[in-house]
Coordinates of C-alpha atoms and ligand atoms in Angstrom, one line a residue:
X114 CA -93.1 124.2 19.5
X115 CA -90.8 122.4 22.3
X116 CA -88.1 121.7 19.7
X117 CA -88.3 118.2 21.0
X118 CA -87.5 115.0 18.5
X119 CA -89.1 111.7 18.7
X120 CA -87.4 109.1 20.2
X121 CA -85.4 106.8 17.7
X122 CA -85.8 103.0 17.8
X123 CA -82.9 100.7 17.3
X124 CA -84.0 99.8 13.9
X125 CA -84.7 103.3 12.6
X126 CA -81.4 104.5 14.0
X127 CA -79.5 101.7 12.3
X128 CA -81.2 102.4 9.0
X129 CA -80.7 106.0 9.2
X130 CA -77.0 105.4 10.1
X131 CA -76.4 103.0 7.6
X132 CA -77.7 105.5 4.9
X133 CA -75.3 108.0 6.1
X134 CA -72.1 105.8 6.1
X135 CA -73.3 104.4 2.4
X136 CA -73.4 108.0 1.4
X137 CA -69.9 108.7 2.7
X138 CA -68.5 106.0 0.7
X139 CA -68.1 103.2 3.7
X140 CA -67.5 99.6 2.3
X141 CA -69.9 97.8 4.8
X142 CA -72.3 100.7 6.2
X143 CA -74.8 98.2 8.1
X144 CA -72.4 96.2 9.6
X145 CA -70.2 99.3 10.8
X146 CA -73.5 101.0 12.1
X147 CA -74.4 97.8 14.1
X148 CA -70.9 97.7 15.7
X149 CA -71.3 101.3 16.9
X150 CA -74.5 101.2 17.9
X151 CA -73.7 97.8 20.0
X152 CA -71.2 99.4 21.4
X153 CA -73.1 102.5 22.5
X154 CA -75.8 100.3 24.2
X155 CA -73.3 97.7 25.7
X156 CA -74.4 94.9 23.9
X157 CA -73.9 92.4 20.7
X158 CA -75.2 92.8 17.3
X159 CA -77.4 89.9 17.7
X160 CA -79.4 91.6 20.6
X161 CA -79.9 94.7 18.4
X162 CA -82.1 92.3 16.3
X163 CA -84.2 91.3 19.3
X164 CA -84.4 94.8 20.5
X165 CA -85.1 96.4 17.2
X166 CA -88.3 97.9 18.6
X167 CA -86.8 99.4 21.5
X168 CA -86.2 103.2 21.9
X169 CA -82.7 104.7 22.4
X170 CA -82.3 107.1 25.5
X171 CA -81.5 110.6 24.6
X172 CA -77.9 109.8 26.0
X173 CA -77.4 106.9 23.4
X174 CA -78.8 108.6 20.9
X175 CA -76.1 111.3 21.3
X176 CA -73.3 108.8 21.9
X177 CA -74.3 107.0 18.8
X178 CA -74.3 110.4 16.8
X179 CA -70.9 111.1 17.9
X180 CA -69.4 107.8 16.6
X181 CA -71.2 107.7 13.2
X182 CA -70.0 111.1 12.6
X183 CA -66.2 109.9 13.2
X184 CA -67.1 106.7 10.9
X185 CA -68.6 109.4 8.3
X186 CA -65.2 110.7 8.3
X187 CA -63.8 107.3 7.0
X188 CA -62.1 106.7 10.5
X189 CA -61.8 102.9 11.0
X190 CA -64.2 101.2 13.0
X191 CA -61.5 99.5 15.1
X192 CA -59.9 103.0 16.2
X193 CA -63.4 104.2 16.9
X194 CA -63.8 101.1 19.1
X195 CA -60.4 100.9 20.3
X196 CA -60.1 97.2 19.6
X197 CA -59.6 94.5 16.9
X198 CA -60.2 91.0 16.9
X199 CA -57.1 88.9 15.2
X200 CA -57.4 85.1 15.2
X201 CA -58.1 84.4 19.0
X202 CA -56.8 87.6 20.5
X203 CA -59.0 90.9 20.9
X204 CA -56.0 93.5 20.7
X205 CA -56.3 97.3 21.8
X206 CA -55.4 99.4 18.6
X207 CA -55.2 103.3 18.3
X208 CA -53.7 105.4 15.6
X209 CA -50.0 104.4 16.8
X210 CA -50.5 101.3 15.2
X211 CA -51.6 99.5 12.1
X212 CA -54.8 97.5 12.6
X213 CA -54.3 94.0 12.2
X214 CA -55.5 92.4 8.8
X215 CA -56.5 89.0 8.0
X216 CA -54.0 88.7 5.4
X217 CA -51.5 88.4 8.0
X218 CA -52.9 85.3 9.4
X219 CA -50.6 83.6 6.4
X220 CA -47.6 84.8 8.2
X221 CA -48.8 83.5 11.7
X222 CA -49.3 80.3 10.1
X223 CA -46.1 79.7 8.7
X224 CA -44.7 80.6 12.4
X225 CA -46.9 77.9 13.8
X226 CA -45.2 75.3 12.0
X227 CA -41.9 75.9 13.5
X228 CA -40.4 73.3 15.4
X229 CA -40.9 73.3 19.3
X230 CA -39.0 75.9 21.5
X231 CA -37.8 77.7 18.4
X232 CA -36.3 81.3 19.1
X233 CA -38.2 83.3 16.9
X234 CA -38.1 87.3 16.2
X235 CA -41.1 89.3 14.6
X236 CA -39.7 92.4 12.9
X237 CA -42.1 95.5 13.3
X238 CA -44.8 94.2 15.5
X239 CA -47.2 97.0 15.7
X240 CA -50.1 96.3 18.1
X241 CA -48.4 92.8 18.6
X242 CA -50.6 90.9 16.5
X243 CA -48.1 88.5 15.0
X244 CA -46.1 87.8 18.1
X245 CA -48.7 87.7 20.4
X246 CA -50.6 85.1 18.4
X247 CA -47.6 83.0 18.1
X248 CA -47.1 82.7 22.0
X249 CA -50.7 82.3 22.4
X250 CA -51.1 79.4 20.5
X251 CA -47.5 78.0 20.7
X252 CA -46.2 78.6 24.5
X253 CA -43.1 76.7 23.8
X254 CA -41.8 79.3 21.3
X255 CA -39.3 82.0 22.8
X256 CA -40.8 84.9 21.1
X257 CA -39.1 88.6 20.5
X258 CA -40.7 91.5 19.0
X259 CA -39.2 94.5 17.4
X260 CA -40.6 97.7 16.6
X261 CA -38.9 100.9 15.4
X262 CA -41.5 103.4 17.0
X263 CA -41.9 103.8 20.6
X264 CA -46.0 104.7 20.6
X265 CA -46.5 101.5 18.8
X266 CA -44.2 99.4 21.1
X267 CA -46.4 100.9 24.3
X268 CA -49.4 99.4 22.4
X269 CA -48.2 96.1 22.0
X270 CA -46.5 95.7 25.6
X271 CA -49.8 96.9 27.0
X272 CA -51.6 94.1 24.9
X273 CA -49.3 91.6 26.0
X274 CA -49.6 92.6 29.9
X275 CA -53.4 92.5 29.5
X276 CA -53.2 89.1 27.7
X277 CA -50.8 87.9 30.1
X278 CA -48.4 86.7 27.3
X279 CA -44.8 86.2 27.7
X280 CA -43.1 88.0 24.7
X281 CA -39.6 90.2 24.9
X282 CA -40.2 93.7 23.2
X283 CA -37.3 95.7 21.9
X284 CA -37.2 99.0 20.4
X285 CA -35.2 98.5 17.2
X286 CA -34.4 99.4 13.6
X287 CA -34.9 96.0 11.9
X288 CA -32.6 93.7 13.2
X289 CA -30.0 96.6 14.3
X290 CA -30.7 96.3 18.1
X291 CA -33.1 93.3 18.1
X292 CA -30.7 91.2 20.1
X293 CA -30.6 87.5 19.2
X294 CA -29.3 85.3 17.4
X295 CA -32.5 83.8 16.3
X296 CA -33.6 80.5 14.8
X297 CA -36.3 82.0 13.0
X298 CA -37.6 85.7 11.6
X299 CA -41.1 86.6 10.7
X300 CA -41.9 90.1 9.3
X301 CA -44.6 92.3 8.1
X302 CA -42.7 95.5 7.6
X303 CA -44.3 98.4 5.1
X304 CA -44.3 97.4 1.7
X305 CA -46.5 100.0 -0.1
X306 CA -44.9 102.2 -2.6
X307 CA -45.1 106.0 -1.9
X308 CA -46.9 106.5 -4.9
X309 CA -49.9 104.1 -4.2
X310 CA -50.2 105.3 -0.6
X311 CA -52.5 108.3 -1.5
X312 CA -54.7 106.1 -3.4
X313 CA -55.4 104.2 -0.8
X314 CA -58.8 104.2 1.1
X315 CA -59.4 107.1 3.2
X316 CA -59.3 104.8 6.3
X317 CA -55.6 104.0 5.7
X318 CA -54.3 107.0 4.1
X319 CA -55.7 109.3 6.6
X320 CA -56.0 107.4 9.6
X321 CA -53.3 104.8 9.8
X322 CA -49.5 105.7 10.6
X323 CA -47.5 106.1 7.1
X324 CA -44.7 104.6 8.7
X325 CA -46.4 101.4 9.1
X326 CA -47.7 101.1 5.6
X327 CA -45.1 102.9 3.3
X328 CA -41.3 102.1 2.0
X329 CA -39.5 103.7 -0.6
X330 CA -38.1 101.9 -3.7
X331 CA -41.6 101.0 -4.8
X332 CA -42.2 99.4 -1.3
X333 CA -39.1 97.3 -1.1
X334 CA -36.5 99.6 0.4
X335 CA -37.3 98.0 4.2
X336 CA -37.4 94.3 2.7
X337 CA -33.9 94.9 0.7
X338 CA -32.4 96.3 3.9
X339 CA -33.6 93.5 6.4
X340 CA -32.5 90.8 3.5
X341 CA -29.2 92.4 3.9
X342 CA -29.0 92.2 7.8
X343 CA -30.0 88.5 7.8
X344 CA -26.7 87.1 8.8
X345 CA -27.7 83.4 8.7
X346 CA -31.0 83.1 10.3
X347 CA -31.9 79.8 9.2
X348 CA -35.8 80.3 8.5
X349 CA -37.0 83.7 7.2
X350 CA -40.8 84.5 6.4
X351 CA -41.8 87.8 4.9
X352 CA -45.0 89.3 4.1
X353 CA -45.1 90.9 0.6
X354 CA -47.3 93.0 -1.3
X355 CA -49.3 92.3 -4.6
X356 CA -46.5 91.0 -7.3
X357 CA -43.5 91.5 -5.0
X358 CA -43.2 87.8 -4.5
X359 CA -40.4 87.2 -7.1
X360 CA -38.4 90.2 -6.3
X361 CA -38.2 89.4 -2.6
X362 CA -37.5 85.7 -3.4
X363 CA -34.6 87.0 -5.3
X364 CA -33.3 89.0 -2.4
X365 CA -33.4 85.9 -0.3
X366 CA -31.9 83.5 -3.0
X367 CA -29.0 86.2 -3.2
X368 CA -28.7 85.7 0.7
X369 CA -28.3 81.9 0.3
X370 CA -31.8 80.9 1.1
X371 CA -33.9 78.4 -0.9
X372 CA -37.4 79.8 -1.1
X373 CA -41.0 79.2 -1.6
X374 CA -44.1 81.0 -1.3
X375 CA -47.5 81.1 0.2
X376 CA -50.8 82.3 -0.7
X377 CA -53.6 84.1 1.1
X378 CA -57.2 83.4 1.1
X379 CA -57.7 85.6 -1.9
X380 CA -55.2 83.5 -4.2
X381 CA -52.4 86.2 -3.7
X382 CA -48.8 85.1 -2.9
X383 CA -48.6 86.7 0.6
X384 CA -45.6 85.3 2.3
X385 CA -42.0 84.6 1.0
X386 CA -40.3 81.7 2.9
X387 CA -36.4 81.4 3.0
X388 CA -34.6 78.2 4.7
X389 CA -30.8 77.8 5.1
Ligands
SAM132 C1 -47.3 97.0 8.3 S1 -47.1 97.0 10.0 C2 -47.2 95.5 10.6 C3 -47.7 95.6 12.3 C4 -48.0 94.2 12.6 N1 -47.0 93.5 12.5 C5 -49.1 93.4 12.1 O1 -48.8 92.7 11.2 O2 -50.4 93.9 12.0 C6 -45.2 97.6 9.9 C7 -44.7 97.7 11.4 O3 -43.2 98.2 11.0 C8 -42.8 99.0 12.0 N2 -41.6 99.5 11.3 C9 -41.6 100.4 10.3 N3 -40.3 100.4 10.1 C10 -39.6 99.8 10.9 C11 -38.0 99.4 11.1 N4 -37.1 100.3 10.4 N5 -37.9 98.7 12.0 C12 -38.7 98.0 12.9 N6 -40.2 98.6 12.7 C13 -40.4 99.2 11.6 C14 -44.1 100.0 11.9 O4 -44.0 101.0 12.8 C15 -45.2 99.3 12.2 O5 -45.6 98.9 13.5

């Protein structure tokens, strides 16, 4: 016996990897396997279909095995690939930042409707997804983005530089150190209650930064503190978690704002807007 194993075809490698990822509890095992193999082969998913019977070189097989093993450990695909698409941008992401979610597009859409030339601040920018999308789609806006975490700020700054987008970044604790004054404020800051955190999927609980996800006081501590700092900013839009819209609307109403809410594609009230 030589110990040599038969070369794997693309279709065979995908089927075996998808079965392993399914057994590991991944939500979209076939898609994940395709994304990882396309990365290893330097191609796209459509090409994998055309090349279904091609054989993987031993180095490709070894590289694919390493990526599949990481995904089996429930590491998010976006961290494994080091990138995530959000609206029209491809953002670099790593475990210092939350992976941007489609839900957050609602917040961006609210920002896109602001009047020409508005001075807008995004609080808690993470990868820069919201601030950079706004600047990309509305170059007339003056966009400042803040972040409390130095590592996350490095990721956002690098994304802005690579994409050539002129956003001012500041390390700040909510509005403390953010500069201003601003005419509009957008924020997707942590709103998950500590007790809910451990029940989240391992992709989040074991891999994404706790600082980006969890807030004390049933998830409302940071939103309460931000509402208390607002100091007359005429327009505010805050992303909220499931069933938090009423209490957040009350916070804004107590600060003198007329409020309304916007739903995401799943029909969940996702953004509370305040105007004064
Ligand atoms: C839910 S993530 C959102 C990231 C990004 N805006 C997005 O939508 O993908 C929240 C971000 O707020 C940051 N953050 C947490 N506490 C903060 C604070 N006190 N001041 C500013 N940013 C904070 C976290 O580090 C994290 O990057």
